[in-house]
C-alpha cells in the first residue's frame, strides 16, 4: 500500500503545533528551473540596499535558475534606487514610473526626472503605472481617480516616445484601465503585471496583443479563474514574476517572497498548461528577453 493510500491520521494537538512550526520555518529552495527571468520584483522592499545585498538576492535566485530580474519602482525615491541598482549587477534591470497610488506626486520636476531615468539603457520598461481603485478610500494618501488617469496617460505617452514596454498595475479597475489604454493608444509592448482578471479580461488583453505576467497568486487554492486565464494565453504572450516581497507562491503563502521563489509559480503554470516545466521556462524566458531586450548570455 502506497503512502498516499493510507488513511489520514486524526489531527492531534502535537501535529497541529508541528504544522504551525513548519509554516514559520523559511521555505526550502525550489528545485532549479533554468532560464527564468523575474519579470517584476521590488528588490529594495526585499532588503536590497547596496551592491552587496542586491548581489545576495540575485545570487540566491541564480542558484535556482533565475538568471535576471526586473526591479520596479513605486515612487521617485524608489525610481532613483532602481535606476542605480541596475548598474550594480548585470543580472538586474529596472523599470521606473510613479505608481498609481502615488500619482499625485507627479509634478513637472518628477516628470523630467522619470523621463531621464526611463531613457537609460538598463531601464527596460516604464512602470508600474495604471489604475488602482482598491486603495481609494482605504488609504488617506492614495491618489484620486483623476490624478491616476492623468499620470497613466502621461506614462503611456512616455513609453511610446521611448519605444519601451509599458508595465501595467491594475487593481479593481479592469474596465477603465482597458478604456484608457484604448483611448490613449497603447505602446507596442504592454505587460499586464500580476495579472488578476478573469477569463474575459484575459481574452481582451490577448486579442490586443498584451503580455500577461502571472505572479504567485496563480498558485493559490482560490485562484481557479486565474488558472483558466493562465491556460488561455498564447505562448508568446506569457510571463512570470514574483512581485516580491508580496504574493509568495503556495506552499509558503504569507511568508516573505523573493525572486528565488519564482520556480514554484513557473512549475504551477506548466502543470496548468499541461506542458513540461523546462519547456515552460524556455517560453517565458524567451518572452522576457524579447520584450525587455535582455541579451542571452
Ligand atoms: Zn503592482
Ligand atoms: Zn509591483
mmCIF file of C-alpha atoms and ligand atoms in Angstrom:
data_model
loop_
_atom_site.group_PDB
_atom_site.id
_atom_site.type_symbol
_atom_site.label_atom_id
_atom_site.label_comp_id
_atom_site.label_asym_id
_atom_site.label_seq_id
_atom_site.Cartn_x
_atom_site.Cartn_y
_atom_site.Cartn_z
ATOM 1 C CA UNK A 1 0.000 0.000 0.000
ATOM 2 C CA UNK A 2 1.445 3.338 -1.003
ATOM 3 C CA UNK A 3 1.754 6.145 1.475
ATOM 4 C CA UNK A 4 -0.939 8.123 -0.326
ATOM 5 C CA UNK A 5 -3.433 5.314 0.204
ATOM 6 C CA UNK A 6 -3.011 5.394 3.972
ATOM 7 C CA UNK A 7 -5.994 6.776 5.869
ATOM 8 C CA UNK A 8 -5.249 10.233 7.245
ATOM 9 C CA UNK A 9 -4.247 10.102 10.881
ATOM 10 C CA UNK A 10 -6.561 12.100 13.140
ATOM 11 C CA UNK A 11 -5.060 15.514 13.824
ATOM 12 C CA UNK A 12 -3.651 15.768 17.323
ATOM 13 C CA UNK A 13 -2.606 18.857 19.244
ATOM 14 C CA UNK A 14 1.043 17.993 18.650
ATOM 15 C CA UNK A 15 0.583 17.580 14.888
ATOM 16 C CA UNK A 16 -1.148 20.986 14.760
ATOM 17 C CA UNK A 17 1.762 22.522 16.634
ATOM 18 C CA UNK A 18 4.190 20.802 14.253
ATOM 19 C CA UNK A 19 2.338 22.285 11.285
ATOM 20 C CA UNK A 20 2.480 25.758 12.814
ATOM 21 C CA UNK A 21 6.210 25.381 13.412
ATOM 22 C CA UNK A 22 6.691 24.206 9.819
ATOM 23 C CA UNK A 23 4.923 27.293 8.468
ATOM 24 C CA UNK A 24 7.271 29.529 10.447
ATOM 25 C CA UNK A 25 10.379 27.907 9.006
ATOM 26 C CA UNK A 26 11.948 29.545 5.966
ATOM 27 C CA UNK A 27 10.927 27.777 2.765
ATOM 28 C CA UNK A 28 13.416 25.286 1.304
ATOM 29 C CA UNK A 29 14.728 26.359 -2.076
ATOM 30 C CA UNK A 30 12.755 25.039 -5.024
ATOM 31 C CA UNK A 31 14.487 22.660 -7.436
ATOM 32 C CA UNK A 32 16.328 24.698 -10.107
ATOM 33 C CA UNK A 33 14.442 25.610 -13.274
ATOM 34 C CA UNK A 34 16.895 27.165 -15.720
ATOM 35 C CA UNK A 35 16.406 30.265 -17.854
ATOM 36 C CA UNK A 36 13.690 32.052 -15.883
ATOM 37 C CA UNK A 37 13.562 35.854 -15.634
ATOM 38 C CA UNK A 38 11.626 37.512 -12.813
ATOM 39 C CA UNK A 39 9.586 39.963 -14.903
ATOM 40 C CA UNK A 40 8.600 42.132 -11.911
ATOM 41 C CA UNK A 41 10.051 42.388 -8.434
ATOM 42 C CA UNK A 42 10.904 45.080 -5.882
ATOM 43 C CA UNK A 43 14.491 44.482 -4.758
ATOM 44 C CA UNK A 44 14.577 47.405 -2.292
ATOM 45 C CA UNK A 45 11.471 46.127 -0.483
ATOM 46 C CA UNK A 46 13.101 42.665 -0.418
ATOM 47 C CA UNK A 47 16.017 44.036 1.611
ATOM 48 C CA UNK A 48 18.263 45.254 -1.220
ATOM 49 C CA UNK A 49 20.165 48.337 -0.054
ATOM 50 C CA UNK A 50 23.611 48.337 -1.636
ATOM 51 C CA UNK A 51 25.548 46.305 -4.235
ATOM 52 C CA UNK A 52 26.308 43.530 -1.713
ATOM 53 C CA UNK A 53 22.738 42.963 -0.542
ATOM 54 C CA UNK A 54 21.434 43.113 -4.123
ATOM 55 C CA UNK A 55 24.046 40.583 -5.223
ATOM 56 C CA UNK A 56 22.998 38.240 -2.396
ATOM 57 C CA UNK A 57 19.356 38.315 -3.575
ATOM 58 C CA UNK A 58 20.220 37.664 -7.242
ATOM 59 C CA UNK A 59 22.817 35.020 -6.333
ATOM 60 C CA UNK A 60 20.145 33.166 -4.392
ATOM 61 C CA UNK A 61 17.774 33.464 -7.367
ATOM 62 C CA UNK A 62 20.515 32.327 -9.774
ATOM 63 C CA UNK A 63 21.068 29.202 -7.667
ATOM 64 C CA UNK A 64 17.576 28.009 -8.692
ATOM 65 C CA UNK A 65 17.874 29.090 -12.338
ATOM 66 C CA UNK A 66 16.531 32.669 -12.259
ATOM 67 C CA UNK A 67 19.061 34.417 -14.471
ATOM 68 C CA UNK A 68 17.821 38.021 -14.387
ATOM 69 C CA UNK A 69 15.301 40.195 -12.557
ATOM 70 C CA UNK A 70 13.471 43.425 -13.354
ATOM 71 C CA UNK A 71 13.236 45.611 -10.254
ATOM 72 C CA UNK A 72 10.317 48.011 -10.322
ATOM 73 C CA UNK A 73 9.903 51.409 -8.687
ATOM 74 C CA UNK A 74 6.846 52.816 -6.937
ATOM 75 C CA UNK A 75 7.822 56.432 -6.310
ATOM 76 C CA UNK A 76 10.615 58.835 -7.198
ATOM 77 C CA UNK A 77 12.942 57.765 -4.365
ATOM 78 C CA UNK A 78 12.437 54.129 -5.325
ATOM 79 C CA UNK A 79 12.961 55.000 -9.003
ATOM 80 C CA UNK A 80 16.338 56.592 -8.268
ATOM 81 C CA UNK A 81 17.331 53.488 -6.318
ATOM 82 C CA UNK A 82 16.149 51.035 -9.028
ATOM 83 C CA UNK A 83 17.988 53.030 -11.693
ATOM 84 C CA UNK A 84 21.201 52.786 -9.617
ATOM 85 C CA UNK A 85 20.721 49.122 -8.658
ATOM 86 C CA UNK A 86 20.565 48.178 -12.346
ATOM 87 C CA UNK A 87 24.159 49.464 -12.684
ATOM 88 C CA UNK A 88 25.411 47.326 -9.786
ATOM 89 C CA UNK A 89 24.812 43.854 -11.216
ATOM 90 C CA UNK A 90 24.437 42.743 -14.828
ATOM 91 C CA UNK A 91 21.561 40.441 -13.848
ATOM 92 C CA UNK A 92 19.480 43.382 -12.611
ATOM 93 C CA UNK A 93 17.333 45.563 -14.883
ATOM 94 C CA UNK A 94 14.958 48.321 -13.812
ATOM 95 C CA UNK A 95 11.545 49.778 -14.587
ATOM 96 C CA UNK A 96 10.659 53.280 -13.415
ATOM 97 C CA UNK A 97 7.376 55.180 -13.017
ATOM 98 C CA UNK A 98 5.172 56.666 -10.351
ATOM 99 C CA UNK A 99 2.744 54.027 -9.039
ATOM 100 C CA UNK A 100 -0.957 54.934 -9.487
ATOM 101 C CA UNK A 101 -1.476 55.226 -5.720
ATOM 102 C CA UNK A 102 1.265 57.926 -5.702
ATOM 103 C CA UNK A 103 0.047 59.621 -8.898
ATOM 104 C CA UNK A 104 -0.489 62.908 -7.029
ATOM 105 C CA UNK A 105 3.303 63.237 -6.695
ATOM 106 C CA UNK A 106 3.813 63.520 -10.453
ATOM 107 C CA UNK A 107 4.744 67.194 -10.808
ATOM 108 C CA UNK A 108 6.911 68.748 -13.555
ATOM 109 C CA UNK A 109 10.230 68.070 -11.807
ATOM 110 C CA UNK A 110 9.277 64.429 -11.178
ATOM 111 C CA UNK A 111 8.171 64.001 -14.787
ATOM 112 C CA UNK A 112 11.523 65.300 -16.033
ATOM 113 C CA UNK A 113 13.465 63.030 -13.721
ATOM 114 C CA UNK A 114 11.423 59.894 -14.528
ATOM 115 C CA UNK A 115 11.779 60.645 -18.223
ATOM 116 C CA UNK A 116 15.559 60.923 -17.956
ATOM 117 C CA UNK A 117 15.890 57.691 -15.969
ATOM 118 C CA UNK A 118 13.436 55.782 -18.189
ATOM 119 C CA UNK A 119 15.619 56.556 -21.211
ATOM 120 C CA UNK A 120 18.659 54.819 -19.654
ATOM 121 C CA UNK A 121 19.899 51.589 -21.221
ATOM 122 C CA UNK A 122 19.320 49.301 -18.277
ATOM 123 C CA UNK A 123 15.859 50.698 -17.590
ATOM 124 C CA UNK A 124 13.850 48.269 -19.711
ATOM 125 C CA UNK A 125 10.263 49.390 -19.094
ATOM 126 C CA UNK A 126 8.055 52.263 -17.987
ATOM 127 C CA UNK A 127 6.202 51.023 -14.923
ATOM 128 C CA UNK A 128 4.492 50.311 -12.822
ATOM 129 C CA UNK A 129 1.656 52.588 -13.888
ATOM 130 C CA UNK A 130 -2.054 52.067 -14.413
ATOM 131 C CA UNK A 131 -5.058 52.320 -12.098
ATOM 132 C CA UNK A 132 -5.569 51.215 -8.508
ATOM 133 C CA UNK A 133 -9.121 51.660 -7.211
ATOM 134 C CA UNK A 134 -8.623 49.350 -4.255
ATOM 135 C CA UNK A 135 -6.749 51.916 -2.132
ATOM 136 C CA UNK A 136 -9.010 54.871 -2.923
ATOM 137 C CA UNK A 137 -10.923 55.466 0.312
ATOM 138 C CA UNK A 138 -8.811 52.903 2.175
ATOM 139 C CA UNK A 139 -5.627 54.974 2.340
ATOM 140 C CA UNK A 140 -5.569 58.705 3.079
ATOM 141 C CA UNK A 141 -2.587 59.178 0.792
ATOM 142 C CA UNK A 142 -3.931 57.327 -2.270
ATOM 143 C CA UNK A 143 -4.278 59.465 -5.403
ATOM 144 C CA UNK A 144 -7.750 60.232 -6.754
ATOM 145 C CA UNK A 145 -9.101 58.638 -9.930
ATOM 146 C CA UNK A 146 -8.491 61.877 -11.832
ATOM 147 C CA UNK A 147 -4.858 62.036 -10.690
ATOM 148 C CA UNK A 148 -4.414 58.374 -11.655
ATOM 149 C CA UNK A 149 -5.870 58.889 -15.174
ATOM 150 C CA UNK A 150 -3.610 61.848 -15.795
ATOM 151 C CA UNK A 151 -0.477 60.037 -14.597
ATOM 152 C CA UNK A 152 -1.392 56.882 -16.529
ATOM 153 C CA UNK A 153 -1.880 58.839 -19.754
ATOM 154 C CA UNK A 154 1.482 60.565 -19.259
ATOM 155 C CA UNK A 155 3.282 57.230 -18.705
ATOM 156 C CA UNK A 156 1.598 55.705 -21.787
ATOM 157 C CA UNK A 157 2.867 58.598 -23.869
ATOM 158 C CA UNK A 158 6.354 58.294 -22.353
ATOM 159 C CA UNK A 159 6.564 54.569 -23.190
ATOM 160 C CA UNK A 160 5.571 55.330 -26.779
ATOM 161 C CA UNK A 161 8.109 58.124 -27.130
ATOM 162 C CA UNK A 162 10.905 55.960 -25.690
ATOM 163 C CA UNK A 163 9.701 52.809 -27.510
ATOM 164 C CA UNK A 164 9.871 50.850 -24.279
ATOM 165 C CA UNK A 165 7.351 48.386 -22.830
ATOM 166 C CA UNK A 166 4.616 49.738 -20.579
ATOM 167 C CA UNK A 167 4.222 47.789 -17.344
ATOM 168 C CA UNK A 168 0.688 47.955 -16.048
ATOM 169 C CA UNK A 169 -0.558 47.804 -12.468
ATOM 170 C CA UNK A 170 -4.289 47.130 -12.276
ATOM 171 C CA UNK A 171 -6.264 46.692 -9.114
ATOM 172 C CA UNK A 172 -10.072 46.586 -9.262
ATOM 173 C CA UNK A 173 -10.090 48.771 -12.377
ATOM 174 C CA UNK A 174 -10.356 46.326 -15.340
ATOM 175 C CA UNK A 175 -12.870 48.216 -17.488
ATOM 176 C CA UNK A 176 -11.493 51.730 -17.002
ATOM 177 C CA UNK A 177 -7.927 50.554 -17.459
ATOM 178 C CA UNK A 178 -8.691 48.926 -20.806
ATOM 179 C CA UNK A 179 -10.694 52.015 -21.847
ATOM 180 C CA UNK A 180 -7.833 54.416 -21.048
ATOM 181 C CA UNK A 181 -5.320 52.242 -22.909
ATOM 182 C CA UNK A 182 -7.581 52.087 -25.964
ATOM 183 C CA UNK A 183 -8.325 55.817 -25.864
ATOM 184 C CA UNK A 184 -4.699 56.893 -25.462
ATOM 185 C CA UNK A 185 -3.369 54.256 -27.873
ATOM 186 C CA UNK A 186 -1.193 51.530 -26.344
ATOM 187 C CA UNK A 187 2.549 51.298 -26.997
ATOM 188 C CA UNK A 188 3.901 48.350 -28.941
ATOM 189 C CA UNK A 189 4.528 46.247 -25.820
ATOM 190 C CA UNK A 190 2.158 46.199 -22.871
ATOM 191 C CA UNK A 191 2.759 43.959 -19.856
ATOM 192 C CA UNK A 192 -0.147 43.285 -17.512
ATOM 193 C CA UNK A 193 1.884 42.744 -14.344
ATOM 194 C CA UNK A 194 0.430 40.407 -11.696
ATOM 195 C CA UNK A 195 -2.481 39.630 -13.996
ATOM 196 C CA UNK A 196 -5.578 39.286 -11.836
ATOM 197 C CA UNK A 197 -8.513 39.410 -14.249
ATOM 198 C CA UNK A 198 -10.989 36.711 -15.214
ATOM 199 C CA UNK A 199 -11.031 34.800 -18.495
ATOM 200 C CA UNK A 200 -12.882 37.607 -20.300
ATOM 201 C CA UNK A 201 -10.325 40.247 -19.330
ATOM 202 C CA UNK A 202 -7.595 37.764 -20.279
ATOM 203 C CA UNK A 203 -9.158 37.248 -23.727
ATOM 204 C CA UNK A 204 -9.435 41.001 -24.292
ATOM 205 C CA UNK A 205 -5.775 41.529 -23.340
ATOM 206 C CA UNK A 206 -4.692 38.600 -25.524
ATOM 207 C CA UNK A 207 -6.664 39.975 -28.510
ATOM 208 C CA UNK A 208 -4.931 43.320 -28.058
ATOM 209 C CA UNK A 209 -1.516 41.623 -28.083
ATOM 210 C CA UNK A 210 -0.632 42.425 -24.452
ATOM 211 C CA UNK A 211 1.629 40.169 -22.393
ATOM 212 C CA UNK A 212 0.136 38.642 -19.254
ATOM 213 C CA UNK A 213 2.539 38.246 -16.344
ATOM 214 C CA UNK A 214 1.472 35.805 -13.624
ATOM 215 C CA UNK A 215 2.618 36.013 -10.001
ATOM 216 C CA UNK A 216 2.335 33.618 -7.058
ATOM 217 C CA UNK A 217 -1.415 34.339 -6.841
ATOM 218 C CA UNK A 218 -1.948 31.786 -9.637
ATOM 219 C CA UNK A 219 -0.836 29.056 -7.198
ATOM 220 C CA UNK A 220 -3.409 29.944 -4.509
ATOM 221 C CA UNK A 221 -6.194 27.455 -3.816
ATOM 222 C CA UNK A 222 -8.922 30.026 -4.594
ATOM 223 C CA UNK A 223 -7.429 31.096 -7.953
ATOM 224 C CA UNK A 224 -9.285 28.745 -10.324
ATOM 225 C CA UNK A 225 -10.312 31.600 -12.632
ATOM 226 C CA UNK A 226 -6.717 32.824 -12.813
ATOM 227 C CA UNK A 227 -5.577 29.325 -13.791
ATOM 228 C CA UNK A 228 -8.156 29.353 -16.597
ATOM 229 C CA UNK A 229 -6.605 32.635 -17.756
ATOM 230 C CA UNK A 230 -3.071 31.229 -17.461
ATOM 231 C CA UNK A 231 -4.050 28.288 -19.654
ATOM 232 C CA UNK A 232 -5.561 30.589 -22.331
ATOM 233 C CA UNK A 233 -2.534 32.789 -23.007
ATOM 234 C CA UNK A 234 -0.644 32.061 -26.248
ATOM 235 C CA UNK A 235 2.987 31.025 -25.703
ATOM 236 C CA UNK A 236 4.454 34.323 -26.908
ATOM 237 C CA UNK A 237 2.321 36.462 -24.542
ATOM 238 C CA UNK A 238 3.170 34.726 -21.261
ATOM 239 C CA UNK A 239 5.474 35.983 -18.474
ATOM 240 C CA UNK A 240 6.110 35.016 -14.842
ATOM 241 C CA UNK A 241 7.058 37.262 -11.939
ATOM 242 C CA UNK A 242 7.248 37.281 -8.149
ATOM 243 C CA UNK A 243 6.132 40.874 -7.331
ATOM 244 C CA UNK A 244 8.314 40.122 -4.289
ATOM 245 C CA UNK A 245 8.236 40.712 -1.370
ATOM 246 C CA UNK A 246 4.466 40.298 -1.826
ATOM 247 C CA UNK A 247 2.356 37.355 -3.034
ATOM 248 C CA UNK A 248 4.549 34.411 -2.043
ATOM 249 C CA UNK A 249 3.510 31.314 -4.007
ATOM 250 C CA UNK A 250 1.942 28.250 -2.414
ATOM 251 C CA UNK A 251 3.063 26.391 -0.258
ATOM 252 C CA UNK A 252 4.679 29.379 1.506
ATOM 253 C CA UNK A 253 1.877 31.916 1.129
ATOM 254 C CA UNK A 254 2.110 34.561 3.841
ATOM 255 C CA UNK A 255 5.908 34.417 4.160
ATOM 256 C CA UNK A 256 8.305 36.919 2.571
ATOM 257 C CA UNK A 257 8.779 36.373 -1.138
ATOM 258 C CA UNK A 258 11.949 36.798 -3.205
ATOM 259 C CA UNK A 259 12.987 36.089 -6.786
ATOM 260 C CA UNK A 260 14.256 32.608 -5.837
ATOM 261 C CA UNK A 261 10.607 31.581 -5.276
ATOM 262 C CA UNK A 262 9.825 32.074 -8.997
ATOM 263 C CA UNK A 263 10.221 28.359 -9.943
ATOM 264 C CA UNK A 264 7.206 27.462 -7.751
ATOM 265 C CA UNK A 265 4.983 29.715 -9.852
ATOM 266 C CA UNK A 266 6.547 28.617 -13.151
ATOM 267 C CA UNK A 267 6.037 24.931 -12.318
ATOM 268 C CA UNK A 268 2.430 25.546 -11.340
ATOM 269 C CA UNK A 269 1.744 27.263 -14.673
ATOM 270 C CA UNK A 270 3.471 24.438 -16.595
ATOM 271 C CA UNK A 271 1.135 21.989 -14.865
ATOM 272 C CA UNK A 272 -1.877 24.199 -15.605
ATOM 273 C CA UNK A 273 -0.927 24.336 -19.293
ATOM 274 C CA UNK A 274 -0.110 20.626 -19.426
ATOM 275 C CA UNK A 275 3.476 21.110 -20.610
ATOM 276 C CA UNK A 276 6.875 20.232 -19.185
ATOM 277 C CA UNK A 277 8.491 22.669 -16.765
ATOM 278 C CA UNK A 278 11.660 23.036 -18.871
ATOM 279 C CA UNK A 279 9.542 23.934 -21.913
ATOM 280 C CA UNK A 280 7.599 26.499 -19.873
ATOM 281 C CA UNK A 281 10.843 28.039 -18.576
ATOM 282 C CA UNK A 282 12.159 28.290 -22.126
ATOM 283 C CA UNK A 283 8.955 30.013 -23.313
ATOM 284 C CA UNK A 284 8.713 32.612 -20.544
ATOM 285 C CA UNK A 285 12.478 33.203 -20.506
ATOM 286 C CA UNK A 286 12.487 33.911 -24.244
ATOM 287 C CA UNK A 287 9.482 36.238 -23.917
ATOM 288 C CA UNK A 288 11.122 38.271 -21.134
ATOM 289 C CA UNK A 289 14.354 38.575 -23.130
ATOM 290 C CA UNK A 290 12.449 39.707 -26.215
ATOM 291 C CA UNK A 291 10.106 42.210 -24.591
ATOM 292 C CA UNK A 292 12.730 43.764 -22.271
ATOM 293 C CA UNK A 293 15.626 43.440 -24.725
ATOM 294 C CA UNK A 294 17.679 41.347 -22.289
ATOM 295 C CA UNK A 295 20.628 39.668 -24.052
ATOM 296 C CA UNK A 296 21.127 35.899 -23.933
ATOM 297 C CA UNK A 297 24.339 35.275 -22.055
HETATM 298 ZN ZN1 LIG B 1 1.604 46.325 -8.994
HETATM 299 ZN ZN1 LIG B 2 4.864 45.527 -8.019
#
